[in-house]
Amino acid sequence: MSHAFAEFILDSRWNAIPARIQHKALDCLLDVAGCTIAGSQTPAAEQARSAASCLFGTGELTLFGTTETGSAPGVCLANGFAANAFDLDDGYRPLKGHPSALVFPVVLAAAEESGCTGREFLSAYVAGVEVAIRAGHALHGYYDFYHGTGSWAPVGASAAATALLGGDTAAVARAAALAEFYAPLTPETRAVQTPSMVKDGIGWGAVTAFASARMALDGITAPPSLLEKPETAESFDHEYGQRYRIEDLYFKQHPSCRWTHPAIDAALDAKTRTSHRPEDIASVTIETFDEATTLASITPATLEQAQFSLPWLVAIALVRDHIDIADTLPRHLEDPRDPTINALASTVKLVRDETLDAAFPRTALARATLEFTDGTTSQSDIRAATGDPDNPLTAEQLHAKFDRLTHPVLDQQGAAALSRCIATGPDLPDITALLRAATPSGTTT
């Protein structure tokens, strides 16, 4: 059995990570921190905090975006729900999942509990994401079933947390095996078809990851993980420390399922090619890949339903030129809704295009055609979503997104402090300042 992934976790050093990967990792942390701060105010995160208190009791670890604290499994649950609540966190298209939203809260809890340095925290985060992604490839290949993030990201998160908590190679390998065994095999297709607060299984997957780390440190064993199997080791062992798949993570501009983004961007592209007003649109046709055509609801009633309602999201974008997180909150979905948006959403037709479907999941594409009441049309180019690795968000766009997400929760000084702590993370003696900056008052309780 191979333990190369465990050795990679334990041997990871920030100074040994290539500069471009360090830069991407800091961008990812800024992004997921902003998403977690904003998400902490959603109904899902509030209810997760309540459940965490009942299930796991009290503790002194930090709950992002609040002045509350909790136990290690409790903050993993609540911060996991918060990180993914607005569906704005980064993603990895080949697995159709969100590694940072699960790895971040688990590694954060382990870092706070262990009192590690900023470099150790950052190294563990990067290594956790790398192992999580490879675990996802192994799991999907073995079961041939679309599992959500909560089924595979706990493997990397648990391994990284165990290393921060003082585990050796054997303990790190045990943690990964336990996390793989106990992680929820989230039926993601069903979750997409009927959106709810569980989404990608990230909250409970994060609990599983931290619990597995603790059990591994106590010597509890499990069958070897798929990463230890010879056939999996042959695929991935040579990559550790050489190829960093964190480079392949995308960032989001819109608070919705990534499958909707090419269509939203295409619709906005078509709109820029005409002087017609949204009220002049008679119908909208979106040609895209098959999975996106299943997101056909036009009357979302909850935050989660809004994130998976492609017609409604396209209508919002066409009427307002952008989609804010506030647009997806329940209080903005209640009647009476904007009549222009409602009317426009009902005209949106979703069409599977064979060529675009064949390109997925390697790339996600869409084309939009707007037909107007005067009989004219405007058609976009075939669009990929902005924020993909080959069409990245600029540094200015990432920081603007962070500001939009954090300023409703933190004051300007607090948001700037959090951004600064992330940027200077390698120099932090511990992560206390980062945790303090992530609370609305600027101080932990």
Short mmCIF file of C-alpha atoms in Angstrom, two decimals:
data_model
loop_
_atom_site.label_atom_id
_atom_site.label_comp_id
_atom_site.label_asym_id
_atom_site.label_seq_id
_atom_site.Cartn_x
_atom_site.Cartn_y
_atom_site.Cartn_z
CA MET A 1 0.00 0.00 0.00
CA SER A 2 1.25 3.47 -0.88
CA HIS A 3 1.41 6.27 1.66
CA ALA A 4 2.79 8.83 -0.80
CA PHE A 5 -0.17 11.17 -0.28
CA ALA A 6 0.35 11.10 3.51
CA GLU A 7 4.05 11.81 3.13
CA PHE A 8 3.20 14.67 0.78
CA ILE A 9 0.87 16.15 3.39
CA LEU A 10 3.48 15.92 6.14
CA ASP A 11 6.37 17.14 3.99
CA SER A 12 4.55 20.13 2.50
CA ARG A 13 6.38 23.38 3.20
CA TRP A 14 5.19 26.80 2.06
CA ASN A 15 8.63 27.83 0.81
CA ALA A 16 8.80 24.72 -1.39
CA ILE A 17 5.51 25.48 -3.14
CA PRO A 18 6.07 27.27 -6.49
CA ALA A 19 5.37 31.01 -6.41
CA ARG A 20 2.48 30.81 -8.88
CA ILE A 21 0.81 28.18 -6.68
CA GLN A 22 1.32 30.30 -3.58
CA HIS A 23 -0.37 33.18 -5.40
CA LYS A 24 -3.30 31.01 -6.48
CA ALA A 25 -3.67 29.59 -2.96
CA LEU A 26 -3.86 33.06 -1.42
CA ASP A 27 -6.46 34.03 -4.02
CA CYS A 28 -8.46 30.91 -3.12
CA LEU A 29 -8.27 31.70 0.59
CA LEU A 30 -9.38 35.29 0.04
CA ASP A 31 -12.30 34.00 -2.03
CA VAL A 32 -13.46 31.28 0.35
CA ALA A 33 -13.05 33.56 3.36
CA GLY A 34 -15.29 36.15 1.73
CA CYS A 35 -17.83 33.50 0.81
CA THR A 36 -17.84 32.16 4.39
CA ILE A 37 -18.30 35.63 5.90
CA ALA A 38 -21.27 36.38 3.63
CA GLY A 39 -22.71 32.89 3.94
CA SER A 40 -22.68 33.10 7.73
CA GLN A 41 -25.74 35.37 7.49
CA THR A 42 -27.92 32.94 5.52
CA PRO A 43 -30.74 30.82 6.99
CA ALA A 44 -28.77 27.63 6.29
CA ALA A 45 -25.74 28.82 8.25
CA GLU A 46 -27.86 30.14 11.13
CA GLN A 47 -29.66 26.81 11.42
CA ALA A 48 -26.37 24.93 11.12
CA ARG A 49 -24.98 26.92 14.07
CA SER A 50 -28.04 26.01 16.12
CA ALA A 51 -27.71 22.34 15.19
CA ALA A 52 -23.97 22.41 15.91
CA SER A 53 -24.57 23.72 19.42
CA CYS A 54 -27.11 20.99 20.12
CA LEU A 55 -25.08 18.20 18.56
CA PHE A 56 -21.54 19.10 19.58
CA GLY A 57 -21.80 21.45 22.53
CA THR A 58 -19.84 24.57 23.24
CA GLY A 59 -16.25 25.42 22.51
CA GLU A 60 -13.82 28.26 21.92
CA LEU A 61 -13.17 27.97 18.18
CA THR A 62 -14.19 30.72 15.76
CA LEU A 63 -17.40 30.83 13.76
CA PHE A 64 -16.66 33.07 10.78
CA GLY A 65 -18.81 36.15 10.42
CA THR A 66 -20.21 35.96 13.98
CA THR A 67 -19.10 36.66 17.53
CA GLU A 68 -20.08 33.11 18.49
CA THR A 69 -17.72 30.22 19.14
CA GLY A 70 -18.09 26.46 19.05
CA SER A 71 -16.45 23.09 19.34
CA ALA A 72 -14.22 21.78 16.56
CA PRO A 73 -16.89 19.61 14.87
CA GLY A 74 -19.43 22.36 15.47
CA VAL A 75 -17.44 25.06 13.68
CA CYS A 76 -16.66 22.64 10.85
CA LEU A 77 -20.39 22.08 10.37
CA ALA A 78 -21.38 25.75 10.58
CA ASN A 79 -18.44 27.19 8.64
CA GLY A 80 -18.89 24.47 6.01
CA PHE A 81 -22.53 25.43 5.51
CA ALA A 82 -21.57 29.10 5.39
CA ALA A 83 -18.74 28.65 2.88
CA ASN A 84 -21.04 27.08 0.30
CA ALA A 85 -24.28 28.88 1.21
CA PHE A 86 -24.30 31.40 -1.66
CA ASP A 87 -22.72 28.96 -4.17
CA LEU A 88 -20.02 31.55 -4.83
CA ASP A 89 -17.06 29.47 -3.65
CA ASP A 90 -14.39 28.11 -6.00
CA GLY A 91 -14.84 24.89 -7.93
CA TYR A 92 -13.08 22.10 -9.80
CA ARG A 93 -14.96 21.26 -12.98
CA PRO A 94 -13.71 17.68 -13.65
CA LEU A 95 -15.35 16.61 -10.37
CA LYS A 96 -18.15 19.19 -10.51
CA GLY A 97 -17.42 20.11 -6.90
CA HIS A 98 -16.08 22.70 -4.47
CA PRO A 99 -12.90 21.64 -2.63
CA SER A 100 -12.04 24.85 -0.74
CA ALA A 101 -15.44 25.17 0.93
CA LEU A 102 -14.80 21.88 2.76
CA VAL A 103 -11.03 21.86 3.19
CA PHE A 104 -10.91 25.45 4.49
CA PRO A 105 -13.16 25.09 7.59
CA VAL A 106 -11.53 21.80 8.61
CA VAL A 107 -7.95 23.02 8.26
CA LEU A 108 -8.97 26.30 9.91
CA ALA A 109 -10.33 24.45 12.96
CA ALA A 110 -7.20 22.31 13.20
CA ALA A 111 -4.97 25.37 12.83
CA GLU A 112 -6.81 27.26 15.55
CA GLU A 113 -6.75 24.27 17.88
CA SER A 114 -3.07 23.50 17.28
CA GLY A 115 -1.83 27.10 17.32
CA CYS A 116 0.21 26.52 14.18
CA THR A 117 1.94 29.25 12.16
CA GLY A 118 0.47 30.93 9.11
CA ARG A 119 2.83 28.99 6.86
CA GLU A 120 1.78 25.69 8.36
CA PHE A 121 -1.87 26.61 7.93
CA LEU A 122 -1.37 27.62 4.30
CA SER A 123 0.69 24.53 3.49
CA ALA A 124 -1.94 22.28 5.02
CA TYR A 125 -4.69 24.01 3.06
CA VAL A 126 -2.86 23.56 -0.26
CA ALA A 127 -1.93 19.94 0.47
CA GLY A 128 -5.48 19.20 1.65
CA VAL A 129 -6.95 20.53 -1.58
CA GLU A 130 -4.47 18.53 -3.66
CA VAL A 131 -5.25 15.26 -1.90
CA ALA A 132 -9.00 15.99 -1.87
CA ILE A 133 -9.09 16.43 -5.64
CA ARG A 134 -7.22 13.19 -6.26
CA ALA A 135 -9.49 11.38 -3.82
CA GLY A 136 -12.43 12.68 -5.83
CA HIS A 137 -11.02 11.30 -9.07
CA ALA A 138 -10.39 7.97 -7.38
CA LEU A 139 -13.85 7.83 -5.84
CA HIS A 140 -15.71 8.79 -9.01
CA GLY A 141 -13.70 6.29 -11.02
CA TYR A 142 -14.26 3.47 -8.54
CA TYR A 143 -18.00 3.91 -8.03
CA ASP A 144 -18.88 5.45 -11.42
CA PHE A 145 -21.42 7.67 -9.66
CA TYR A 146 -21.66 11.45 -9.37
CA HIS A 147 -20.83 12.13 -5.73
CA GLY A 148 -20.99 15.63 -4.28
CA THR A 149 -18.04 17.35 -2.64
CA GLY A 150 -18.91 16.00 0.79
CA SER A 151 -18.02 12.49 -0.36
CA TRP A 152 -14.42 13.11 -1.47
CA ALA A 153 -13.07 16.39 -0.08
CA PRO A 154 -13.11 15.05 3.52
CA VAL A 155 -10.27 12.70 2.56
CA GLY A 156 -7.85 15.56 1.89
CA ALA A 157 -9.24 17.77 4.64
CA SER A 158 -8.93 15.05 7.27
CA ALA A 159 -5.38 14.17 6.22
CA ALA A 160 -4.29 17.81 6.39
CA ALA A 161 -5.99 18.37 9.76
CA THR A 162 -4.31 15.28 11.21
CA ALA A 163 -0.91 16.59 10.17
CA LEU A 164 -1.58 19.93 11.86
CA LEU A 165 -2.72 18.13 15.01
CA GLY A 166 0.56 16.23 15.25
CA GLY A 167 -0.15 12.96 13.46
CA ASP A 168 2.54 10.88 11.77
CA THR A 169 2.37 9.18 8.36
CA ALA A 170 0.35 6.25 9.66
CA ALA A 171 -2.14 8.55 11.41
CA VAL A 172 -2.58 10.73 8.32
CA ALA A 173 -3.25 7.64 6.21
CA ARG A 174 -5.72 6.33 8.81
CA ALA A 175 -7.54 9.67 8.84
CA ALA A 176 -7.93 9.60 5.06
CA ALA A 177 -9.22 6.03 5.21
CA LEU A 178 -11.71 6.87 7.97
CA ALA A 179 -12.92 9.97 6.14
CA GLU A 180 -13.42 8.02 2.93
CA PHE A 181 -15.31 5.28 4.79
CA TYR A 182 -17.60 7.60 6.75
CA ALA A 183 -18.05 10.49 4.33
CA PRO A 184 -21.59 10.96 2.97
CA LEU A 185 -21.99 9.55 -0.55
CA THR A 186 -24.06 12.55 -1.52
CA PRO A 187 -26.38 11.85 -4.49
CA GLU A 188 -25.58 15.12 -6.22
CA THR A 189 -27.90 14.70 -9.19
CA ARG A 190 -30.86 14.45 -6.82
CA ALA A 191 -29.58 17.44 -4.87
CA VAL A 192 -29.51 19.51 -8.06
CA GLN A 193 -32.96 18.38 -9.13
CA THR A 194 -34.47 19.26 -5.73
CA PRO A 195 -32.34 22.08 -4.26
CA SER A 196 -32.10 22.24 -0.48
CA MET A 197 -29.73 23.37 2.24
CA VAL A 198 -27.61 20.20 2.12
CA LYS A 199 -26.41 21.01 -1.42
CA ASP A 200 -22.98 19.38 -1.95
CA GLY A 201 -22.85 17.74 1.48
CA ILE A 202 -20.06 20.11 2.52
CA GLY A 203 -21.20 20.84 6.09
CA TRP A 204 -21.53 17.24 7.20
CA GLY A 205 -18.50 16.23 5.13
CA ALA A 206 -16.45 18.75 7.12
CA VAL A 207 -17.67 17.23 10.40
CA THR A 208 -16.70 13.80 9.10
CA ALA A 209 -13.25 15.07 8.17
CA PHE A 210 -12.44 16.51 11.58
CA ALA A 211 -13.95 13.57 13.43
CA SER A 212 -11.86 11.21 11.29
CA ALA A 213 -8.71 13.14 12.15
CA ARG A 214 -9.46 12.81 15.85
CA MET A 215 -10.27 9.11 15.56
CA ALA A 216 -7.10 8.48 13.58
CA LEU A 217 -5.01 10.19 16.24
CA ASP A 218 -6.66 7.88 18.79
CA GLY A 219 -5.59 4.87 16.74
CA ILE A 220 -8.94 3.85 15.20
CA THR A 221 -8.38 1.97 11.97
CA ALA A 222 -10.30 1.59 8.70
CA PRO A 223 -9.85 -0.28 5.41
CA PRO A 224 -7.17 1.41 3.29
CA SER A 225 -8.41 4.36 1.27
CA LEU A 226 -8.51 4.24 -2.50
CA LEU A 227 -5.47 6.52 -2.54
CA GLU A 228 -3.45 3.68 -1.03
CA LYS A 229 -4.47 1.17 -3.71
CA PRO A 230 -1.70 0.34 -6.23
CA GLU A 231 -3.82 1.29 -9.23
CA THR A 232 -4.64 4.72 -7.75
CA ALA A 233 -1.10 5.26 -6.53
CA GLU A 234 0.15 4.62 -10.06
CA SER A 235 -2.06 7.46 -11.32
CA PHE A 236 -1.27 10.07 -8.69
CA ASP A 237 1.84 9.33 -6.61
CA HIS A 238 4.21 10.90 -9.15
CA GLU A 239 2.19 14.14 -9.12
CA TYR A 240 2.50 15.11 -5.46
CA GLY A 241 4.68 18.18 -5.18
CA GLN A 242 5.08 18.32 -8.95
CA ARG A 243 1.63 19.08 -10.33
CA TYR A 244 -0.73 21.30 -8.36
CA ARG A 245 -4.34 20.93 -9.37
CA ILE A 246 -5.33 23.92 -7.29
CA GLU A 247 -4.32 25.82 -10.43
CA ASP A 248 -7.38 24.33 -12.12
CA LEU A 249 -9.88 25.81 -9.65
CA TYR A 250 -12.26 28.42 -11.03
CA PHE A 251 -13.75 31.46 -9.32
CA LYS A 252 -17.34 32.62 -9.55
CA GLN A 253 -18.93 35.99 -10.29
CA HIS A 254 -22.57 34.96 -9.88
CA PRO A 255 -24.18 33.47 -6.71
CA SER A 256 -25.47 30.35 -8.41
CA CYS A 257 -24.62 26.87 -9.65
CA ARG A 258 -21.64 27.05 -12.01
CA TRP A 259 -23.69 25.32 -14.69
CA THR A 260 -25.77 28.50 -14.99
CA HIS A 261 -22.83 30.86 -15.47
CA PRO A 262 -22.11 30.33 -19.19
CA ALA A 263 -25.78 31.00 -19.95
CA ILE A 264 -25.85 34.14 -17.77
CA ASP A 265 -22.69 35.49 -19.39
CA ALA A 266 -23.98 34.61 -22.85
CA ALA A 267 -27.27 36.40 -22.21
CA LEU A 268 -25.42 39.50 -21.05
CA ASP A 269 -23.21 39.26 -24.15
CA ALA A 270 -26.29 39.16 -26.40
CA LYS A 271 -27.76 42.13 -24.56
CA THR A 272 -24.68 44.27 -25.23
CA ARG A 273 -25.16 43.73 -28.97
CA THR A 274 -28.50 45.52 -29.11
CA SER A 275 -30.13 48.76 -27.99
CA HIS A 276 -33.39 47.01 -27.07
CA ARG A 277 -34.65 47.16 -23.51
CA PRO A 278 -35.43 44.08 -21.40
CA GLU A 279 -39.16 44.86 -21.81
CA ASP A 280 -38.70 44.42 -25.56
CA ILE A 281 -37.55 40.78 -25.25
CA ALA A 282 -40.16 38.33 -26.48
CA SER A 283 -38.16 35.18 -25.73
CA VAL A 284 -34.73 33.92 -24.74
CA THR A 285 -33.17 30.71 -26.06
CA ILE A 286 -30.21 29.19 -24.22
CA GLU A 287 -28.26 26.47 -26.02
CA THR A 288 -26.02 24.63 -23.62
CA PHE A 289 -24.95 21.23 -22.21
CA ASP A 290 -27.47 18.70 -20.99
CA GLU A 291 -26.94 19.11 -17.24
CA ALA A 292 -27.66 22.82 -17.42
CA THR A 293 -30.96 22.23 -19.21
CA THR A 294 -32.26 20.42 -16.12
CA LEU A 295 -32.12 23.66 -14.10
CA ALA A 296 -35.46 24.75 -15.53
CA SER A 297 -37.44 26.08 -12.55
CA ILE A 298 -38.75 29.63 -13.03
CA THR A 299 -40.33 30.33 -9.62
CA PRO A 300 -37.68 29.88 -6.90
CA ALA A 301 -38.91 30.30 -3.33
CA THR A 302 -35.69 29.65 -1.38
CA LEU A 303 -32.06 30.69 -1.59
CA GLU A 304 -31.07 27.23 -2.79
CA GLN A 305 -33.82 27.04 -5.43
CA ALA A 306 -32.74 30.44 -6.76
CA GLN A 307 -29.17 29.21 -7.22
CA PHE A 308 -30.38 26.40 -9.48
CA SER A 309 -33.03 28.29 -11.47
CA LEU A 310 -31.36 29.06 -14.79
CA PRO A 311 -34.33 30.90 -16.41
CA TRP A 312 -34.82 33.11 -13.37
CA LEU A 313 -31.09 33.90 -13.10
CA VAL A 314 -30.89 34.80 -16.80
CA ALA A 315 -33.92 37.07 -16.39
CA ILE A 316 -32.39 38.80 -13.34
CA ALA A 317 -29.14 39.40 -15.25
CA LEU A 318 -30.93 40.77 -18.32
CA VAL A 319 -33.05 43.17 -16.29
CA ARG A 320 -30.39 44.32 -13.80
CA ASP A 321 -27.12 43.60 -15.66
CA HIS A 322 -25.81 41.65 -12.66
CA ILE A 323 -26.91 39.29 -9.89
CA ASP A 324 -26.29 40.23 -6.24
CA ILE A 325 -26.37 37.83 -3.32
CA ALA A 326 -29.34 39.80 -1.98
CA ASP A 327 -31.32 38.85 -5.10
CA THR A 328 -31.27 35.20 -4.02
CA LEU A 329 -32.38 35.69 -0.42
CA PRO A 330 -35.91 34.55 0.47
CA ARG A 331 -37.16 38.03 1.31
CA HIS A 332 -36.41 39.11 -2.28
CA LEU A 333 -38.09 36.04 -3.76
CA GLU A 334 -41.42 36.57 -2.05
CA ASP A 335 -44.37 38.03 -3.97
CA PRO A 336 -44.83 40.53 -5.39
CA ARG A 337 -41.73 39.89 -7.51
CA ASP A 338 -40.50 42.19 -10.26
CA PRO A 339 -43.07 41.61 -13.01
CA THR A 340 -40.48 42.14 -15.77
CA ILE A 341 -38.24 39.43 -14.31
CA ASN A 342 -41.13 37.02 -13.85
CA ALA A 343 -42.40 37.57 -17.37
CA LEU A 344 -38.93 37.25 -18.88
CA ALA A 345 -38.09 34.07 -16.94
CA SER A 346 -41.19 32.39 -18.35
CA THR A 347 -39.93 32.95 -21.91
CA VAL A 348 -36.54 31.29 -21.42
CA LYS A 349 -36.12 28.07 -23.41
CA LEU A 350 -33.28 25.68 -22.54
CA VAL A 351 -31.97 23.63 -25.46
CA ARG A 352 -29.36 20.88 -25.37
CA ASP A 353 -26.70 21.44 -28.01
CA GLU A 354 -24.81 18.27 -28.99
CA THR A 355 -21.51 20.04 -29.56
CA LEU A 356 -21.66 21.98 -26.30
CA ASP A 357 -22.78 18.85 -24.45
CA ALA A 358 -19.83 16.87 -25.80
CA ALA A 359 -17.43 19.50 -24.42
CA PHE A 360 -18.75 19.13 -20.84
CA PRO A 361 -17.32 18.71 -18.18
CA ARG A 362 -13.97 19.63 -19.70
CA THR A 363 -15.51 23.02 -20.33
CA ALA A 364 -18.97 24.48 -19.74
CA LEU A 365 -20.40 26.48 -22.64
CA ALA A 366 -23.58 28.24 -23.70
CA ARG A 367 -25.01 30.48 -26.41
CA ALA A 368 -27.93 32.88 -25.94
CA THR A 369 -30.36 34.24 -28.51
CA LEU A 370 -32.68 37.11 -27.62
CA GLU A 371 -35.76 37.53 -29.79
CA PHE A 372 -37.52 40.89 -29.58
CA THR A 373 -41.13 41.92 -30.05
CA ASP A 374 -40.23 43.62 -33.34
CA GLY A 375 -39.04 40.30 -34.77
CA THR A 376 -35.30 41.04 -34.63
CA THR A 377 -32.78 38.92 -32.72
CA SER A 378 -29.45 39.27 -30.98
CA GLN A 379 -27.17 36.27 -30.51
CA SER A 380 -24.09 35.88 -28.32
CA ASP A 381 -20.90 34.07 -29.11
CA ILE A 382 -20.44 30.65 -27.52
CA ARG A 383 -19.39 31.58 -24.00
CA ALA A 384 -17.49 29.91 -21.22
CA ALA A 385 -17.97 31.30 -17.76
CA THR A 386 -15.77 34.15 -16.62
CA GLY A 387 -13.41 33.00 -13.87
CA ASP A 388 -12.30 29.74 -15.49
CA PRO A 389 -8.53 29.10 -15.31
CA ASP A 390 -8.11 30.11 -18.96
CA ASN A 391 -10.31 33.22 -18.45
CA PRO A 392 -9.50 34.17 -14.86
CA LEU A 393 -10.86 36.95 -12.73
CA THR A 394 -8.39 39.78 -12.31
CA ALA A 395 -6.94 40.66 -8.94
CA GLU A 396 -9.18 43.73 -8.94
CA GLN A 397 -12.27 41.59 -9.61
CA LEU A 398 -11.37 39.13 -6.83
CA HIS A 399 -10.86 41.93 -4.31
CA ALA A 400 -14.05 43.68 -5.41
CA LYS A 401 -15.93 40.40 -4.89
CA PHE A 402 -14.37 40.02 -1.44
CA ASP A 403 -15.44 43.55 -0.53
CA ARG A 404 -19.02 42.97 -1.75
CA LEU A 405 -19.26 39.81 0.33
CA THR A 406 -17.68 41.03 3.54
CA HIS A 407 -18.83 44.64 3.90
CA PRO A 408 -22.42 43.81 4.85
CA VAL A 409 -21.02 41.78 7.77
CA LEU A 410 -17.67 43.36 8.67
CA ASP A 411 -16.97 47.07 8.73
CA GLN A 412 -14.48 48.44 6.22
CA GLN A 413 -11.63 48.30 8.71
CA GLY A 414 -12.39 44.69 9.61
CA ALA A 415 -12.64 43.57 5.99
CA ALA A 416 -9.34 45.27 5.20
CA ALA A 417 -7.74 43.57 8.20
CA LEU A 418 -8.95 40.15 7.07
CA SER A 419 -7.70 40.74 3.54
CA ARG A 420 -4.35 41.86 4.91
CA CYS A 421 -4.05 38.83 7.19
CA ILE A 422 -4.63 36.50 4.24
CA ALA A 423 -2.12 38.33 2.04
CA THR A 424 0.51 38.22 4.80
CA GLY A 425 -0.48 34.74 5.96
CA PRO A 426 3.00 33.25 5.44
CA ASP A 427 4.39 35.73 7.97
CA LEU A 428 1.79 35.21 10.72
CA PRO A 429 3.16 33.57 13.89
CA ASP A 430 -0.28 32.00 14.30
CA ILE A 431 -3.73 32.64 12.82
CA THR A 432 -5.16 34.57 15.78
CA ALA A 433 -5.18 37.88 13.91
CA LEU A 434 -6.95 36.31 10.95
CA LEU A 435 -9.63 34.81 13.20
CA ARG A 436 -10.10 38.09 15.04
CA ALA A 437 -10.55 39.95 11.76
CA ALA A 438 -13.23 37.46 10.65
CA THR A 439 -15.62 38.45 13.46
CA PRO A 440 -17.95 41.46 13.08
CA SER A 441 -16.60 43.11 16.22
CA GLY A 442 -13.02 42.41 15.24
CA THR A 443 -12.47 40.46 18.43
CA THR A 444 -13.25 36.86 19.34
CA THR A 445 -15.47 36.15 22.34
#
